[in-house]
Short mmCIF file of C-alpha atoms in Angstrom, two decimals:
data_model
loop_
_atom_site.label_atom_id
_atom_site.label_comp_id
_atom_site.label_asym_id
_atom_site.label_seq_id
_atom_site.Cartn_x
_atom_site.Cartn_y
_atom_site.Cartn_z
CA UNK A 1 165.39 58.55 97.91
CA UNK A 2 162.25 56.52 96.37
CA UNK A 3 162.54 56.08 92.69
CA UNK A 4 160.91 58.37 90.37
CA UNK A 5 157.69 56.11 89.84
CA UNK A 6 156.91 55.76 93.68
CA UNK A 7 157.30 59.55 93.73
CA UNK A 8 155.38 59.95 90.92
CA UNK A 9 152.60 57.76 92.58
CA UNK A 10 152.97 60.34 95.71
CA UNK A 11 152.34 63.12 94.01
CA UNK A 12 148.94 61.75 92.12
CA UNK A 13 147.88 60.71 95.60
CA UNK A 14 148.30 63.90 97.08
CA UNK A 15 146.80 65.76 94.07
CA UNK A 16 143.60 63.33 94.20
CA UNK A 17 143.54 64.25 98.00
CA UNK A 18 143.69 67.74 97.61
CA UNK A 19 141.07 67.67 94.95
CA UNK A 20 138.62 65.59 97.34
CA UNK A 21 139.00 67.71 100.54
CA UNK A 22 138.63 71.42 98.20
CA UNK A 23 135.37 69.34 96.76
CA UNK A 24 134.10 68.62 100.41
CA UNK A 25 135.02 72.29 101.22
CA UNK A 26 133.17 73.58 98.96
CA UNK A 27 129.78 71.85 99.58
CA UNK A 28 130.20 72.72 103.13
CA UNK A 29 127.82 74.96 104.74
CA UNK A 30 128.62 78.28 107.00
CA UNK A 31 127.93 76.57 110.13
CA UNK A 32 129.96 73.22 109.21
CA UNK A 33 132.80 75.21 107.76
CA UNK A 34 132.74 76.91 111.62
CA UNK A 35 133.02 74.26 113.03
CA UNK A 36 135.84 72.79 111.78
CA UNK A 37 138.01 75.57 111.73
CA UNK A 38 137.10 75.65 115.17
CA UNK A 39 137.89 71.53 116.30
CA UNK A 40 141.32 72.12 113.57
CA UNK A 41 141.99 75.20 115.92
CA UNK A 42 141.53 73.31 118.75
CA UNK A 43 143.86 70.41 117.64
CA UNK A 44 146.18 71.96 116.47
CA UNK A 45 146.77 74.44 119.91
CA UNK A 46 146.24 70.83 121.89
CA UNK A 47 149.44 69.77 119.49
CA UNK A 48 151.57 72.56 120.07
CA UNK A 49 151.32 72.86 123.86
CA UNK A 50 152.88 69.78 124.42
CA UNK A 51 156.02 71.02 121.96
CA UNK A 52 159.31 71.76 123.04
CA UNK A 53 161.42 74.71 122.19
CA UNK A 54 163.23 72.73 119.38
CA UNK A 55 160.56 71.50 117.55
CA UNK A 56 158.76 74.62 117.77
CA UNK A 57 162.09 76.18 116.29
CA UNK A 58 161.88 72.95 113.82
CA UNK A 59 158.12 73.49 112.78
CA UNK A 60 158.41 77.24 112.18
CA UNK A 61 161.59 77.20 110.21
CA UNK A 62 160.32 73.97 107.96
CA UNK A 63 156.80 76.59 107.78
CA UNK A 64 158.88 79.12 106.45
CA UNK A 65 160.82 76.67 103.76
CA UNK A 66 157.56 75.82 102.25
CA UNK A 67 156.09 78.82 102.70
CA UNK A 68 159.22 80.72 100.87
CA UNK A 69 159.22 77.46 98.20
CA UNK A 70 155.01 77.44 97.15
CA UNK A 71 155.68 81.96 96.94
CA UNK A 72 158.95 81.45 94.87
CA UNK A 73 156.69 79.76 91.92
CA UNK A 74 154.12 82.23 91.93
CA UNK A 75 153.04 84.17 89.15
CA UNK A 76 152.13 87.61 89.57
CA UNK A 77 148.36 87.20 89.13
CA UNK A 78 148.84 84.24 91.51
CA UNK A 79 150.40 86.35 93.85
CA UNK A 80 147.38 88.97 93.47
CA UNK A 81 144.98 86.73 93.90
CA UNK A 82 146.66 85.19 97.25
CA UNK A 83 147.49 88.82 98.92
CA UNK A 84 143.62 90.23 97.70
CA UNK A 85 141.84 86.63 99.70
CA UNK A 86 144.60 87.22 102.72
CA UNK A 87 143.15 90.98 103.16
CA UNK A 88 139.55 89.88 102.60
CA UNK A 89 140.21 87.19 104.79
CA UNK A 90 141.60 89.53 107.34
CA UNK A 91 138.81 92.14 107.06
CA UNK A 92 135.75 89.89 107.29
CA UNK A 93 137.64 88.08 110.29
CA UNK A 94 138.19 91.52 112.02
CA UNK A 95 134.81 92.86 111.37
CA UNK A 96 133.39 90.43 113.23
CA UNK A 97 135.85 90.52 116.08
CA UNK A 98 133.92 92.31 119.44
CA UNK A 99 136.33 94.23 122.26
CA UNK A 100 137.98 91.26 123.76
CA UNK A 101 138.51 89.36 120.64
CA UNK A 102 141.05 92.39 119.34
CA UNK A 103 142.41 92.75 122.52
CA UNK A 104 143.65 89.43 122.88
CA UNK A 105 144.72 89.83 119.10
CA UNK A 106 146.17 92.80 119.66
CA UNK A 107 148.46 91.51 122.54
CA UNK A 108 149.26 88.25 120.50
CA UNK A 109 150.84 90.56 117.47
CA UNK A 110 152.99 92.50 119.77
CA UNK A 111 154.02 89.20 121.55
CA UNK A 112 154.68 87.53 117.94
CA UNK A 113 156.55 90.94 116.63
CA UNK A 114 158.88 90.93 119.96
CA UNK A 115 159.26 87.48 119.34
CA UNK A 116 160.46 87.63 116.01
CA UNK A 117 162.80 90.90 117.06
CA UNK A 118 164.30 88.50 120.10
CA UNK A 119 165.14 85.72 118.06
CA UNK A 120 167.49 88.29 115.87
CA UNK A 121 169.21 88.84 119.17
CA UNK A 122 168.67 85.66 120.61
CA UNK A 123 172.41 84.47 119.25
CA UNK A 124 174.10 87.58 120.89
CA UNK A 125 172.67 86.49 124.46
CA UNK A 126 175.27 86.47 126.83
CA UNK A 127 178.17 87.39 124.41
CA UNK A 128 179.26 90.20 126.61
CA UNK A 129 180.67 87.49 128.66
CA UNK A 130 181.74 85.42 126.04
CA UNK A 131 183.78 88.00 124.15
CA UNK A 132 186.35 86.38 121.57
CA UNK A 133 189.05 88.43 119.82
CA UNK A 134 188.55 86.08 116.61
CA UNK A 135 185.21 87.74 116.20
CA UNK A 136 184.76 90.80 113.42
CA UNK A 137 181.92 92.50 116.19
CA UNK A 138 183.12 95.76 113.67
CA UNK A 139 181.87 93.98 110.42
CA UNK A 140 178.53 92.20 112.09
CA UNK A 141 175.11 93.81 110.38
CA UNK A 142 173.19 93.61 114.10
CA UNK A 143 175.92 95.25 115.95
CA UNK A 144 177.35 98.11 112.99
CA UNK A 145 174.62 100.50 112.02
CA UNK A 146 176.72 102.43 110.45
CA UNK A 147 176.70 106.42 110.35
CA UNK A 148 174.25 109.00 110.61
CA UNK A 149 174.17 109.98 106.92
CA UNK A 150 170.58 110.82 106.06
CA UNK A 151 169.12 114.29 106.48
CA UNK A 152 165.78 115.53 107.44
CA UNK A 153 164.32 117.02 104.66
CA UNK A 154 162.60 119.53 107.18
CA UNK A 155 165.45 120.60 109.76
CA UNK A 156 168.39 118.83 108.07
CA UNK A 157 168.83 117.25 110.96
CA UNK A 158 171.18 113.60 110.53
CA UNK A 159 169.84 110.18 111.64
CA UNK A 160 170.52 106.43 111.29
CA UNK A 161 169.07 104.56 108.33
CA UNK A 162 166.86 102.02 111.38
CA UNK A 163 165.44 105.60 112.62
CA UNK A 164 161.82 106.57 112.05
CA UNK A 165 161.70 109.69 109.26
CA UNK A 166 160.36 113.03 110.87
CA UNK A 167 161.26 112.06 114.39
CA UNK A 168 163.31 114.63 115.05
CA UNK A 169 160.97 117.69 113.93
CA UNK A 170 157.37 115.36 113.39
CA UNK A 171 158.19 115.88 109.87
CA UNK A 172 158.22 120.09 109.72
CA UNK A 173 155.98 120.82 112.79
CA UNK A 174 158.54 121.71 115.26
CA UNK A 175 160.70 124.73 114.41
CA UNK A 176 163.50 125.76 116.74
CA UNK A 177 165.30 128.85 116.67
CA UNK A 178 169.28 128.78 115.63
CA UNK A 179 171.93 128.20 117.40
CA UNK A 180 173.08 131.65 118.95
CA UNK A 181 177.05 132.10 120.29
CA UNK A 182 177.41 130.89 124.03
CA UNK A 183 178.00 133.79 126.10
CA UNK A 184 181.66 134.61 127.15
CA UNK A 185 183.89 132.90 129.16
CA UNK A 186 181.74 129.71 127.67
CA UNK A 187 182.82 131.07 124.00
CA UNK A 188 186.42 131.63 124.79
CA UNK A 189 186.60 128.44 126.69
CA UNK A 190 185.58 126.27 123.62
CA UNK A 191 187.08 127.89 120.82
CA UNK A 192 190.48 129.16 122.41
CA UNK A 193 193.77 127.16 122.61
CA UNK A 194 195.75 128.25 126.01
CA UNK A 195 195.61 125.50 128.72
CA UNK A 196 192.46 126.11 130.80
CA UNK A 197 190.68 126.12 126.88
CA UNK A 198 192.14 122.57 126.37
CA UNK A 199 191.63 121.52 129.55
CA UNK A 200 187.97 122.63 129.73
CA UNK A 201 187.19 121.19 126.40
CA UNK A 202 189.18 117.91 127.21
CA UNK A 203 186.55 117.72 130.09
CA UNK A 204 183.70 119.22 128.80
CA UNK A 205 180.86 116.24 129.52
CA UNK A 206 182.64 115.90 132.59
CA UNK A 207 181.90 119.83 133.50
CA UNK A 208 178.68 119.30 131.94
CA UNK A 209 177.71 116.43 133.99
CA UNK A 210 178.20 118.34 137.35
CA UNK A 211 175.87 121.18 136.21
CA UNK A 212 173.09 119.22 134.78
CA UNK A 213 170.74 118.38 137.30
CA UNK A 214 170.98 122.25 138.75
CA UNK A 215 167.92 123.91 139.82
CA UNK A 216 167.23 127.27 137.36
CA UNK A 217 164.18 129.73 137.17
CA UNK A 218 162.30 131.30 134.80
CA UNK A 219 159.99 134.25 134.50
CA UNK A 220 158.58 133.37 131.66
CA UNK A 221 155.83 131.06 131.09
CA UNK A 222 155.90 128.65 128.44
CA UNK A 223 152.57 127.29 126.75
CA UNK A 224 152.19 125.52 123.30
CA UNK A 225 148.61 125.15 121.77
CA UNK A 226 149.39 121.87 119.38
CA UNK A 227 151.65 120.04 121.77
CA UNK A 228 152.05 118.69 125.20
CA UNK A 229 154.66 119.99 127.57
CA UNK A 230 157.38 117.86 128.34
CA UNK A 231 159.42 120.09 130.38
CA UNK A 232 157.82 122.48 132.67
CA UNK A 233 160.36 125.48 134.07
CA UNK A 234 159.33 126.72 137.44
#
């Protein structure tokens, strides 16, 4: 580790160079300022295409350490400041942007964001085949999502904390009638307790599965006016 004088040094250097290049930034005209965000673009894609997996890993992660470092000593009207240039920044870059432009944005976010969700996963590739009994799977936050223990305010219908609100009745809009009785034997043969009960409910999905892709008719037709039909009966 240099001693604190030479780091002391460092730092004044960097400040002083910091200092000159905001000062040359901010003489610089529309078309100049183009320009070079255009040639830093261009250097800095030439620089990355020639990376390998692990120093890509290396240069994001070290990103994010400096990133998470300069945000941690924020102050809040810092932090305003930053996230009110970021959206104006965003806006006036997006305002300009023709059909192709978003596009081609629009495919790079939804690469980036299924990036970002792989690399969660990215340690658990393979472990199917590499299962080891000295592993908690039980106790690991990707694998155990726990119960379903939050209702719909709407239906009152359960779902996992990762699931969407509303997506089981868009949030009110879809209204389904209760649950009636099943019609005998079906009622008997779930509730009841003799041995073709038991049997019958110790199979059920089994029984199920062999009647589910039957062919049934209808004489009624069925139309909504608010919402496409997923399920036509013939």
């Amino acid at each position: 580790m240099a001693p604190p004088r030479k780091r002391k040094c460092a730092r004044s250097i960097q400040r002083r160079e910091r200092e000159r290049i905001a000062a040359s930034r901010a003489n610089e005209s529309s078309e100049l300022c183009q320009q070079r965000q255009l040639a830093d673009s261009e250097r800095t894609a030439a620089a990355r295409a020639y990376e390998t997996e692990d120093e890509r890993y290396s240069r994001q992660a070290a990103n994010a350490q400096r990133m998470a470092i300069a945000r941690a000593s924020e102050i809040t009207e810092e932090r305003y400041r930053r996230q009110a240039a970021d959206a104006q920044r965003t806006a006036t870059a997006r305002a300009y942007e023709n059909t192709e432009e978003r596009c081609r944005r629009q495919e790079a976010d939804a690469q980036r964001i299924s990036n970002v969700r792989y690399e969660v996963w990215r340690q658990k590739e393979n472990s199917a085949f590499q299962y080891s009994s000295n592993i908690c799977y039980e106790s690991d936050p990707l694998i155990a999502i726990g119960r379903m223990t939050l209702e719909c305010n709407f239906c009152q219908a359960l779902r996992w904390k990762g699931e969407s609100p509303g997506m089981c009745c868009s949030n009110g809009k879809i209204r389904l009638h209760s649950l009636q009785a099943p019609p005998e034997p079906l009622y008997t043969l779930l509730t009841a307790d003799y041995s073709d009960a038991v049997h019958f409910q110790d199979n059920v999905r089994k029984y199920n599965a062999c009647f589910q892709m039957t062919s049934f008719d209808s004489t009624k037709e069925i139309r909504h006016l608010k919402f496409k039909v997923k399920c036509t009966i013939e």
